[in-house]
Amino acid sequence: MSRGLMDRLVDMPLPEDAGRGISLTEIRKGIATDLENLLNTRSEAARLIPETFKECRASSLTFGILDFSSYSLLSPQDRDRIRRSLEQAISLHEGRLTRIRVTLEPQRELDRALRFRVDALMELGSDNEKVQFDAVLQLNSQNYMVR
C-alpha cells in the first residue's frame, strides 16, 4: 500500500514504520484527508502546460483542481465539466484509487453547495475494496469537505 502525497512529504512517523499494521479504516481515513487536501488546492498548471510535456502534466505541478467559481451549478455543461475535472484530478493524484467515478447530486434550489460522491476501488496490494466518499463544496467559502 503506497502512502499519500502529504504522508510522503511530511517527516512524521507512521504506524507501519513501527511495525504496527494499519487498518482499512485508517487507510480510508487517510485517503479521505488526502482527497480533501487535493480538492482544496487550486491549480491552473494543467491548463497552462503544453500537451507535449506529458510528464509535467502528470506531476505534482498540477496537484489540485481548477477554480470553478465562475461556473454555474445550474448549467448541465458546467456541471459535467466539474465532474470530469474532479475525476481527472483524483485519478491523476490519488494512486491508491482506481476506477474512479464522480457522481454529482442534483442541484437543490437555493442550495449554495455542490454535493457529490466519489466511488472507486481502493488498491490493497493483491486485493481491492470498493470505497465511497461523500463530498461537499461550500460555494461561499470554496471549501471542500470529504467524508
PDB file of N, CA and C in Angstrom, residues 21-86:
ATOM      1  N   GLY A  21       0.495  -2.823  12.096  1.00  0.00           N
ATOM      2  CA  GLY A  21      -0.341  -2.842  10.900  1.00  0.00           C
ATOM      3  C   GLY A  21      -1.282  -1.661  10.877  1.00  0.00           C
ATOM      4  N   ILE A  22      -1.748  -1.334   9.704  1.00  0.00           N
ATOM      5  CA  ILE A  22      -2.677  -0.223   9.557  1.00  0.00           C
ATOM      6  C   ILE A  22      -4.026  -0.797   9.114  1.00  0.00           C
ATOM      7  N   SER A  23      -5.093  -0.369   9.752  1.00  0.00           N
ATOM      8  CA  SER A  23      -6.425  -0.919   9.468  1.00  0.00           C
ATOM      9  C   SER A  23      -7.010  -0.298   8.203  1.00  0.00           C
ATOM     10  N   LEU A  24      -8.009  -0.965   7.642  1.00  0.00           N
ATOM     11  CA  LEU A  24      -8.703  -0.426   6.480  1.00  0.00           C
ATOM     12  C   LEU A  24      -9.350   0.915   6.798  1.00  0.00           C
ATOM     13  N   THR A  25      -9.846   1.061   8.014  1.00  0.00           N
ATOM     14  CA  THR A  25     -10.464   2.318   8.432  1.00  0.00           C
ATOM     15  C   THR A  25      -9.439   3.448   8.417  1.00  0.00           C
ATOM     16  N   GLU A  26      -8.220   3.157   8.899  1.00  0.00           N
ATOM     17  CA  GLU A  26      -7.165   4.173   8.899  1.00  0.00           C
ATOM     18  C   GLU A  26      -6.731   4.526   7.474  1.00  0.00           C
ATOM     19  N   ILE A  27      -6.658   3.518   6.606  1.00  0.00           N
ATOM     20  CA  ILE A  27      -6.293   3.774   5.209  1.00  0.00           C
ATOM     21  C   ILE A  27      -7.354   4.646   4.558  1.00  0.00           C
ATOM     22  N   ARG A  28      -8.617   4.280   4.759  1.00  0.00           N
ATOM     23  CA  ARG A  28      -9.723   5.036   4.169  1.00  0.00           C
ATOM     24  C   ARG A  28      -9.736   6.473   4.691  1.00  0.00           C
ATOM     25  N   LYS A  29      -9.500   6.650   5.990  1.00  0.00           N
ATOM     26  CA  LYS A  29      -9.465   7.990   6.580  1.00  0.00           C
ATOM     27  C   LYS A  29      -8.310   8.800   5.987  1.00  0.00           C
ATOM     28  N   GLY A  30      -7.166   8.161   5.788  1.00  0.00           N
ATOM     29  CA  GLY A  30      -6.023   8.844   5.181  1.00  0.00           C
ATOM     30  C   GLY A  30      -6.317   9.281   3.756  1.00  0.00           C
ATOM     31  N   ILE A  31      -6.993   8.421   2.993  1.00  0.00           N
ATOM     32  CA  ILE A  31      -7.358   8.773   1.624  1.00  0.00           C
ATOM     33  C   ILE A  31      -8.349   9.931   1.621  1.00  0.00           C
ATOM     34  N   ALA A  32      -9.325   9.900   2.534  1.00  0.00           N
ATOM     35  CA  ALA A  32     -10.310  10.997   2.617  1.00  0.00           C
ATOM     36  C   ALA A  32      -9.607  12.319   2.922  1.00  0.00           C
ATOM     37  N   THR A  33      -8.640  12.301   3.830  1.00  0.00           N
ATOM     38  CA  THR A  33      -7.879  13.510   4.164  1.00  0.00           C
ATOM     39  C   THR A  33      -7.099  14.002   2.952  1.00  0.00           C
ATOM     40  N   ASP A  34      -6.458  13.065   2.238  1.00  0.00           N
ATOM     41  CA  ASP A  34      -5.692  13.447   1.048  1.00  0.00           C
ATOM     42  C   ASP A  34      -6.596  13.968  -0.060  1.00  0.00           C
ATOM     43  N   LEU A  35      -7.791  13.390  -0.210  1.00  0.00           N
ATOM     44  CA  LEU A  35      -8.747  13.901  -1.196  1.00  0.00           C
ATOM     45  C   LEU A  35      -9.163  15.323  -0.837  1.00  0.00           C
ATOM     46  N   GLU A  36      -9.392  15.563   0.435  1.00  0.00           N
ATOM     47  CA  GLU A  36      -9.769  16.901   0.882  1.00  0.00           C
ATOM     48  C   GLU A  36      -8.655  17.906   0.570  1.00  0.00           C
ATOM     49  N   ASN A  37      -7.396  17.509   0.824  1.00  0.00           N
ATOM     50  CA  ASN A  37      -6.263  18.382   0.501  1.00  0.00           C
ATOM     51  C   ASN A  37      -6.196  18.655  -1.003  1.00  0.00           C
ATOM     52  N   LEU A  38      -6.384  17.629  -1.802  1.00  0.00           N
ATOM     53  CA  LEU A  38      -6.358  17.776  -3.259  1.00  0.00           C
ATOM     54  C   LEU A  38      -7.454  18.732  -3.732  1.00  0.00           C
ATOM     55  N   LEU A  39      -8.676  18.524  -3.234  1.00  0.00           N
ATOM     56  CA  LEU A  39      -9.813  19.325  -3.688  1.00  0.00           C
ATOM     57  C   LEU A  39      -9.766  20.759  -3.180  1.00  0.00           C
ATOM     58  N   ASN A  40      -9.042  20.993  -2.104  1.00  0.00           N
ATOM     59  CA  ASN A  40      -8.929  22.349  -1.567  1.00  0.00           C
ATOM     60  C   ASN A  40      -7.692  23.080  -2.083  1.00  0.00           C
ATOM     61  N   THR A  41      -7.022  22.499  -3.064  1.00  0.00           N
ATOM     62  CA  THR A  41      -5.864  23.132  -3.703  1.00  0.00           C
ATOM     63  C   THR A  41      -6.260  23.511  -5.126  1.00  0.00           C
ATOM     64  N   ARG A  42      -6.011  24.751  -5.504  1.00  0.00           N
ATOM     65  CA  ARG A  42      -6.324  25.206  -6.860  1.00  0.00           C
ATOM     66  C   ARG A  42      -5.061  25.180  -7.703  1.00  0.00           C
ATOM     67  N   SER A  43      -5.203  24.695  -8.926  1.00  0.00           N
ATOM     68  CA  SER A  43      -4.068  24.625  -9.850  1.00  0.00           C
ATOM     69  C   SER A  43      -4.548  24.905 -11.260  1.00  0.00           C
ATOM     70  N   GLU A  44      -3.930  25.859 -11.888  1.00  0.00           N
ATOM     71  CA  GLU A  44      -4.208  26.155 -13.292  1.00  0.00           C
ATOM     72  C   GLU A  44      -3.105  25.588 -14.178  1.00  0.00           C
ATOM     73  N   ALA A  45      -2.129  24.903 -13.569  1.00  0.00           N
ATOM     74  CA  ALA A  45      -0.965  24.414 -14.315  1.00  0.00           C
ATOM     75  C   ALA A  45      -1.351  23.458 -15.436  1.00  0.00           C
ATOM     76  N   ALA A  46      -2.309  22.573 -15.204  1.00  0.00           N
ATOM     77  CA  ALA A  46      -2.694  21.600 -16.231  1.00  0.00           C
ATOM     78  C   ALA A  46      -3.209  22.308 -17.478  1.00  0.00           C
ATOM     79  N   ARG A  47      -3.830  23.438 -17.287  1.00  0.00           N
ATOM     80  CA  ARG A  47      -4.350  24.206 -18.406  1.00  0.00           C
ATOM     81  C   ARG A  47      -3.235  24.945 -19.139  1.00  0.00           C
ATOM     82  N   LEU A  48      -2.161  25.280 -18.416  1.00  0.00           N
ATOM     83  CA  LEU A  48      -1.089  26.100 -18.976  1.00  0.00           C
ATOM     84  C   LEU A  48       0.065  25.297 -19.573  1.00  0.00           C
ATOM     85  N   ILE A  49       0.259  24.078 -19.103  1.00  0.00           N
ATOM     86  CA  ILE A  49       1.378  23.260 -19.591  1.00  0.00           C
ATOM     87  C   ILE A  49       0.992  22.652 -20.936  1.00  0.00           C
ATOM     88  N   PRO A  50       1.825  22.828 -21.960  1.00  0.00           N
ATOM     89  CA  PRO A  50       1.505  22.267 -23.284  1.00  0.00           C
ATOM     90  C   PRO A  50       1.354  20.744 -23.252  1.00  0.00           C
ATOM     91  N   GLU A  51       0.508  20.219 -24.118  1.00  0.00           N
ATOM     92  CA  GLU A  51       0.232  18.777 -24.211  1.00  0.00           C
ATOM     93  C   GLU A  51       1.503  17.955 -24.417  1.00  0.00           C
ATOM     94  N   THR A  52       2.499  18.527 -25.094  1.00  0.00           N
ATOM     95  CA  THR A  52       3.724  17.771 -25.395  1.00  0.00           C
ATOM     96  C   THR A  52       4.530  17.443 -24.146  1.00  0.00           C
ATOM     97  N   PHE A  53       4.298  18.144 -23.045  1.00  0.00           N
ATOM     98  CA  PHE A  53       5.015  17.899 -21.790  1.00  0.00           C
ATOM     99  C   PHE A  53       4.186  16.974 -20.899  1.00  0.00           C
ATOM    100  N   LYS A  54       4.005  15.730 -21.355  1.00  0.00           N
ATOM    101  CA  LYS A  54       3.130  14.777 -20.662  1.00  0.00           C
ATOM    102  C   LYS A  54       3.587  14.490 -19.235  1.00  0.00           C
ATOM    103  N   GLU A  55       4.889  14.369 -19.019  1.00  0.00           N
ATOM    104  CA  GLU A  55       5.391  14.080 -17.670  1.00  0.00           C
ATOM    105  C   GLU A  55       5.077  15.225 -16.718  1.00  0.00           C
ATOM    106  N   CYS A  56       5.218  16.447 -17.187  1.00  0.00           N
ATOM    107  CA  CYS A  56       4.909  17.613 -16.348  1.00  0.00           C
ATOM    108  C   CYS A  56       3.417  17.676 -16.032  1.00  0.00           C
ATOM    109  N   ARG A  57       2.597  17.356 -17.032  1.00  0.00           N
ATOM    110  CA  ARG A  57       1.146  17.395 -16.834  1.00  0.00           C
ATOM    111  C   ARG A  57       0.685  16.332 -15.838  1.00  0.00           C
ATOM    112  N   ALA A  58       1.480  15.273 -15.659  1.00  0.00           N
ATOM    113  CA  ALA A  58       1.121  14.193 -14.738  1.00  0.00           C
ATOM    114  C   ALA A  58       1.897  14.297 -13.425  1.00  0.00           C
ATOM    115  N   SER A  59       2.567  15.399 -13.186  1.00  0.00           N
ATOM    116  CA  SER A  59       3.401  15.547 -11.990  1.00  0.00           C
ATOM    117  C   SER A  59       2.684  16.341 -10.906  1.00  0.00           C
ATOM    118  N   SER A  60       3.382  16.555  -9.800  1.00  0.00           N
ATOM    119  CA  SER A  60       2.813  17.331  -8.695  1.00  0.00           C
ATOM    120  C   SER A  60       2.657  18.813  -9.056  1.00  0.00           C
ATOM    121  N   LEU A  61       3.214  19.226 -10.203  1.00  0.00           N
ATOM    122  CA  LEU A  61       2.981  20.603 -10.670  1.00  0.00           C
ATOM    123  C   LEU A  61       1.490  20.876 -10.854  1.00  0.00           C
ATOM    124  N   THR A  62       0.734  19.839 -11.179  1.00  0.00           N
ATOM    125  CA  THR A  62      -0.696  20.008 -11.448  1.00  0.00           C
ATOM    126  C   THR A  62      -1.558  19.569 -10.263  1.00  0.00           C
ATOM    127  N   PHE A  63      -0.951  19.379  -9.097  1.00  0.00           N
ATOM    128  CA  PHE A  63      -1.715  18.949  -7.918  1.00  0.00           C
ATOM    129  C   PHE A  63      -2.777  19.989  -7.603  1.00  0.00           C
ATOM    130  N   GLY A  64      -4.019  19.555  -7.541  1.00  0.00           N
ATOM    131  CA  GLY A  64      -5.135  20.441  -7.237  1.00  0.00           C
ATOM    132  C   GLY A  64      -6.172  20.367  -8.343  1.00  0.00           C
ATOM    133  N   ILE A  65      -7.148  21.237  -8.243  1.00  0.00           N
ATOM    134  CA  ILE A  65      -8.234  21.284  -9.229  1.00  0.00           C
ATOM    135  C   ILE A  65      -8.362  22.700  -9.766  1.00  0.00           C
ATOM    136  N   LEU A  66      -9.089  22.813 -10.855  1.00  0.00           N
ATOM    137  CA  LEU A  66      -9.356  24.130 -11.423  1.00  0.00           C
ATOM    138  C   LEU A  66     -10.242  24.943 -10.486  1.00  0.00           C
ATOM    139  N   ASP A  67     -10.229  26.238 -10.665  1.00  0.00           N
ATOM    140  CA  ASP A  67     -11.119  27.125  -9.918  1.00  0.00           C
ATOM    141  C   ASP A  67     -12.474  27.129 -10.622  1.00  0.00           C
ATOM    142  N   PHE A  68     -13.495  26.635  -9.945  1.00  0.00           N
ATOM    143  CA  PHE A  68     -14.832  26.543 -10.525  1.00  0.00           C
ATOM    144  C   PHE A  68     -15.732  27.714 -10.144  1.00  0.00           C
ATOM    145  N   SER A  69     -15.171  28.757  -9.550  1.00  0.00           N
ATOM    146  CA  SER A  69     -16.011  29.834  -9.021  1.00  0.00           C
ATOM    147  C   SER A  69     -16.821  30.548 -10.109  1.00  0.00           C
ATOM    148  N   SER A  70     -16.384  30.498 -11.359  1.00  0.00           N
ATOM    149  CA  SER A  70     -17.140  31.170 -12.423  1.00  0.00           C
ATOM    150  C   SER A  70     -18.136  30.235 -13.104  1.00  0.00           C
ATOM    151  N   TYR A  71     -18.207  28.980 -12.665  1.00  0.00           N
ATOM    152  CA  TYR A  71     -19.117  28.009 -13.269  1.00  0.00           C
ATOM    153  C   TYR A  71     -20.485  28.106 -12.611  1.00  0.00           C
ATOM    154  N   SER A  72     -21.506  27.758 -13.359  1.00  0.00           N
ATOM    155  CA  SER A  72     -22.865  27.742 -12.835  1.00  0.00           C
ATOM    156  C   SER A  72     -23.238  26.308 -12.444  1.00  0.00           C
ATOM    157  N   LEU A  73     -23.667  26.131 -11.218  1.00  0.00           N
ATOM    158  CA  LEU A  73     -24.076  24.805 -10.762  1.00  0.00           C
ATOM    159  C   LEU A  73     -25.411  24.385 -11.362  1.00  0.00           C
ATOM    160  N   LEU A  74     -26.094  25.318 -11.995  1.00  0.00           N
ATOM    161  CA  LEU A  74     -27.371  25.003 -12.628  1.00  0.00           C
ATOM    162  C   LEU A  74     -27.202  24.644 -14.105  1.00  0.00           C
ATOM    163  N   SER A  75     -26.036  24.902 -14.657  1.00  0.00           N
ATOM    164  CA  SER A  75     -25.769  24.607 -16.063  1.00  0.00           C
ATOM    165  C   SER A  75     -25.319  23.151 -16.222  1.00  0.00           C
ATOM    166  N   PRO A  76     -26.025  22.351 -17.018  1.00  0.00           N
ATOM    167  CA  PRO A  76     -25.615  20.955 -17.228  1.00  0.00           C
ATOM    168  C   PRO A  76     -24.197  20.835 -17.814  1.00  0.00           C
ATOM    169  N   GLN A  77     -23.826  21.762 -18.693  1.00  0.00           N
ATOM    170  CA  GLN A  77     -22.484  21.718 -19.285  1.00  0.00           C
ATOM    171  C   GLN A  77     -21.410  21.997 -18.237  1.00  0.00           C
ATOM    172  N   ASP A  78     -21.622  23.008 -17.404  1.00  0.00           N
ATOM    173  CA  ASP A  78     -20.653  23.326 -16.352  1.00  0.00           C
ATOM    174  C   ASP A  78     -20.567  22.189 -15.332  1.00  0.00           C
ATOM    175  N   ARG A  79     -21.701  21.634 -14.989  1.00  0.00           N
ATOM    176  CA  ARG A  79     -21.698  20.522 -14.028  1.00  0.00           C
ATOM    177  C   ARG A  79     -20.909  19.335 -14.577  1.00  0.00           C
ATOM    178  N   ASP A  80     -21.050  19.056 -15.864  1.00  0.00           N
ATOM    179  CA  ASP A  80     -20.307  17.948 -16.463  1.00  0.00           C
ATOM    180  C   ASP A  80     -18.809  18.264 -16.512  1.00  0.00           C
ATOM    181  N   ARG A  81     -18.457  19.515 -16.803  1.00  0.00           N
ATOM    182  CA  ARG A  81     -17.032  19.917 -16.777  1.00  0.00           C
ATOM    183  C   ARG A  81     -16.444  19.751 -15.382  1.00  0.00           C
ATOM    184  N   ILE A  82     -17.196  20.144 -14.378  1.00  0.00           N
ATOM    185  CA  ILE A  82     -16.739  19.994 -12.993  1.00  0.00           C
ATOM    186  C   ILE A  82     -16.546  18.518 -12.673  1.00  0.00           C
ATOM    187  N   ARG A  83     -17.523  17.692 -13.000  1.00  0.00           N
ATOM    188  CA  ARG A  83     -17.453  16.257 -12.720  1.00  0.00           C
ATOM    189  C   ARG A  83     -16.229  15.625 -13.385  1.00  0.00           C
ATOM    190  N   ARG A  84     -16.027  15.914 -14.669  1.00  0.00           N
ATOM    191  CA  ARG A  84     -14.891  15.333 -15.387  1.00  0.00           C
ATOM    192  C   ARG A  84     -13.561  15.827 -14.826  1.00  0.00           C
ATOM    193  N   SER A  85     -13.506  17.091 -14.448  1.00  0.00           N
ATOM    194  CA  SER A  85     -12.292  17.656 -13.884  1.00  0.00           C
ATOM    195  C   SER A  85     -11.952  17.016 -12.534  1.00  0.00           C
ATOM    196  N   LEU A  86     -12.977  16.786 -11.709  1.00  0.00           N
ATOM    197  CA  LEU A  86     -12.763  16.124 -10.422  1.00  0.00           C
ATOM    198  C   LEU A  86     -12.253  14.698 -10.634  1.00  0.00           C
TER     199      LEU A  86
END
